[in-house]
């Protein structure tokens, strides 16, 4: 049995822990996240495909596994998808 994490009230994920990323995304408004994404893409503009830029944006927050987030916190996953919908439309 692995270590118990008191922050997530479950097993420790070690290097796959994204607790603080989830916390930052929860606290930010959708508008702030969209604005932050547009600013980060504007800075870069190095010909990176949009789907790769979206992955890099979430990784910059510290997201390790979107699959885990969608399985464990559907509301947070929906918030992330809403940000992506607004960015791509």
PDB file of C-alpha atoms in Angstrom:
ATOM      1  CA  UNK A   1       0.000   0.000   0.000  1.00  0.00           C
ATOM      2  CA  UNK A   2       1.275   3.451  -0.929  1.00  0.00           C
ATOM      3  CA  UNK A   3       1.291   6.626   1.077  1.00  0.00           C
ATOM      4  CA  UNK A   4      -1.942   8.411   1.944  1.00  0.00           C
ATOM      5  CA  UNK A   5      -2.262  12.048   0.850  1.00  0.00           C
ATOM      6  CA  UNK A   6      -4.195  14.247   3.226  1.00  0.00           C
ATOM      7  CA  UNK A   7      -4.705  16.907   0.558  1.00  0.00           C
ATOM      8  CA  UNK A   8      -6.665  14.705  -1.818  1.00  0.00           C
ATOM      9  CA  UNK A   9      -7.856  12.275   0.840  1.00  0.00           C
ATOM     10  CA  UNK A  10      -6.618   9.302  -1.108  1.00  0.00           C
ATOM     11  CA  UNK A  11      -3.519   7.514  -2.292  1.00  0.00           C
ATOM     12  CA  UNK A  12      -0.491   9.615  -3.137  1.00  0.00           C
ATOM     13  CA  UNK A  13       0.164   9.925  -6.861  1.00  0.00           C
ATOM     14  CA  UNK A  14       3.744  11.072  -6.448  1.00  0.00           C
ATOM     15  CA  UNK A  15       4.955  12.760  -9.631  1.00  0.00           C
ATOM     16  CA  UNK A  16       1.472  12.456 -11.153  1.00  0.00           C
ATOM     17  CA  UNK A  17      -0.049  14.720  -8.483  1.00  0.00           C
ATOM     18  CA  UNK A  18      -1.920  17.664  -9.973  1.00  0.00           C
ATOM     19  CA  UNK A  19      -3.724  18.897  -6.862  1.00  0.00           C
ATOM     20  CA  UNK A  20      -2.481  22.479  -7.169  1.00  0.00           C
ATOM     21  CA  UNK A  21      -3.291  22.626 -10.886  1.00  0.00           C
ATOM     22  CA  UNK A  22      -6.861  21.586 -10.133  1.00  0.00           C
ATOM     23  CA  UNK A  23      -7.067  24.185  -7.377  1.00  0.00           C
ATOM     24  CA  UNK A  24      -5.833  26.986  -9.656  1.00  0.00           C
ATOM     25  CA  UNK A  25      -8.280  26.018 -12.415  1.00  0.00           C
ATOM     26  CA  UNK A  26     -11.187  25.812  -9.960  1.00  0.00           C
ATOM     27  CA  UNK A  27     -10.465  29.301  -8.605  1.00  0.00           C
ATOM     28  CA  UNK A  28     -10.031  30.956 -12.011  1.00  0.00           C
ATOM     29  CA  UNK A  29     -13.021  32.152 -13.986  1.00  0.00           C
ATOM     30  CA  UNK A  30     -13.638  30.822 -17.463  1.00  0.00           C
ATOM     31  CA  UNK A  31     -13.044  34.308 -18.868  1.00  0.00           C
ATOM     32  CA  UNK A  32      -9.674  34.558 -17.110  1.00  0.00           C
ATOM     33  CA  UNK A  33      -8.636  31.142 -18.422  1.00  0.00           C
ATOM     34  CA  UNK A  34      -9.658  32.062 -21.986  1.00  0.00           C
ATOM     35  CA  UNK A  35      -7.809  35.359 -21.725  1.00  0.00           C
ATOM     36  CA  UNK A  36      -4.723  33.607 -20.348  1.00  0.00           C
ATOM     37  CA  UNK A  37      -4.809  31.089 -23.153  1.00  0.00           C
ATOM     38  CA  UNK A  38      -5.102  33.781 -25.820  1.00  0.00           C
ATOM     39  CA  UNK A  39      -2.220  35.707 -24.251  1.00  0.00           C
ATOM     40  CA  UNK A  40       0.012  32.641 -24.088  1.00  0.00           C
ATOM     41  CA  UNK A  41      -0.698  31.721 -27.706  1.00  0.00           C
ATOM     42  CA  UNK A  42      -0.164  35.312 -28.818  1.00  0.00           C
ATOM     43  CA  UNK A  43       3.249  35.354 -27.104  1.00  0.00           C
ATOM     44  CA  UNK A  44       4.306  32.144 -28.783  1.00  0.00           C
ATOM     45  CA  UNK A  45       2.854  32.141 -32.326  1.00  0.00           C
ATOM     46  CA  UNK A  46       5.518  29.690 -33.410  1.00  0.00           C
ATOM     47  CA  UNK A  47       3.272  27.691 -35.707  1.00  0.00           C
ATOM     48  CA  UNK A  48       2.193  25.236 -33.012  1.00  0.00           C
ATOM     49  CA  UNK A  49      -1.097  23.476 -33.898  1.00  0.00           C
ATOM     50  CA  UNK A  50      -4.050  24.582 -31.763  1.00  0.00           C
ATOM     51  CA  UNK A  51      -4.567  21.183 -30.098  1.00  0.00           C
ATOM     52  CA  UNK A  52      -0.901  21.107 -29.083  1.00  0.00           C
ATOM     53  CA  UNK A  53      -1.136  24.684 -27.780  1.00  0.00           C
ATOM     54  CA  UNK A  54      -4.139  23.665 -25.653  1.00  0.00           C
ATOM     55  CA  UNK A  55      -2.186  20.713 -24.211  1.00  0.00           C
ATOM     56  CA  UNK A  56       0.756  22.989 -23.430  1.00  0.00           C
ATOM     57  CA  UNK A  57      -1.539  25.546 -21.780  1.00  0.00           C
ATOM     58  CA  UNK A  58      -3.002  22.964 -19.369  1.00  0.00           C
ATOM     59  CA  UNK A  59       0.438  21.462 -18.763  1.00  0.00           C
ATOM     60  CA  UNK A  60       1.598  24.956 -17.796  1.00  0.00           C
ATOM     61  CA  UNK A  61      -0.990  24.863 -15.015  1.00  0.00           C
ATOM     62  CA  UNK A  62       0.447  21.541 -13.877  1.00  0.00           C
ATOM     63  CA  UNK A  63      -2.209  19.193 -15.264  1.00  0.00           C
ATOM     64  CA  UNK A  64      -0.669  15.724 -15.437  1.00  0.00           C
ATOM     65  CA  UNK A  65      -3.617  13.656 -16.662  1.00  0.00           C
ATOM     66  CA  UNK A  66      -6.780  15.052 -18.163  1.00  0.00           C
ATOM     67  CA  UNK A  67      -8.205  11.546 -18.103  1.00  0.00           C
ATOM     68  CA  UNK A  68      -7.933  11.449 -14.302  1.00  0.00           C
ATOM     69  CA  UNK A  69      -9.492  14.889 -13.976  1.00  0.00           C
ATOM     70  CA  UNK A  70     -12.447  13.954 -16.178  1.00  0.00           C
ATOM     71  CA  UNK A  71     -12.971  10.715 -14.268  1.00  0.00           C
ATOM     72  CA  UNK A  72     -12.588  12.184 -10.789  1.00  0.00           C
ATOM     73  CA  UNK A  73     -13.946  15.718 -11.198  1.00  0.00           C
ATOM     74  CA  UNK A  74     -16.443  15.929 -14.084  1.00  0.00           C
ATOM     75  CA  UNK A  75     -17.385  19.543 -13.281  1.00  0.00           C
ATOM     76  CA  UNK A  76     -13.750  20.638 -13.545  1.00  0.00           C
ATOM     77  CA  UNK A  77     -13.382  18.706 -16.782  1.00  0.00           C
ATOM     78  CA  UNK A  78     -16.462  20.472 -18.162  1.00  0.00           C
ATOM     79  CA  UNK A  79     -14.968  23.837 -17.193  1.00  0.00           C
ATOM     80  CA  UNK A  80     -11.775  22.980 -19.077  1.00  0.00           C
ATOM     81  CA  UNK A  81     -13.796  21.877 -22.117  1.00  0.00           C
ATOM     82  CA  UNK A  82     -15.789  25.132 -22.017  1.00  0.00           C
ATOM     83  CA  UNK A  83     -12.532  27.106 -22.086  1.00  0.00           C
ATOM     84  CA  UNK A  84     -11.402  25.064 -25.095  1.00  0.00           C
ATOM     85  CA  UNK A  85     -14.747  25.600 -26.868  1.00  0.00           C
ATOM     86  CA  UNK A  86     -14.483  29.350 -26.408  1.00  0.00           C
ATOM     87  CA  UNK A  87     -10.893  29.408 -27.611  1.00  0.00           C
ATOM     88  CA  UNK A  88     -11.595  27.353 -30.727  1.00  0.00           C
ATOM     89  CA  UNK A  89     -14.771  29.165 -31.766  1.00  0.00           C
TER      90      UNK A  89
END
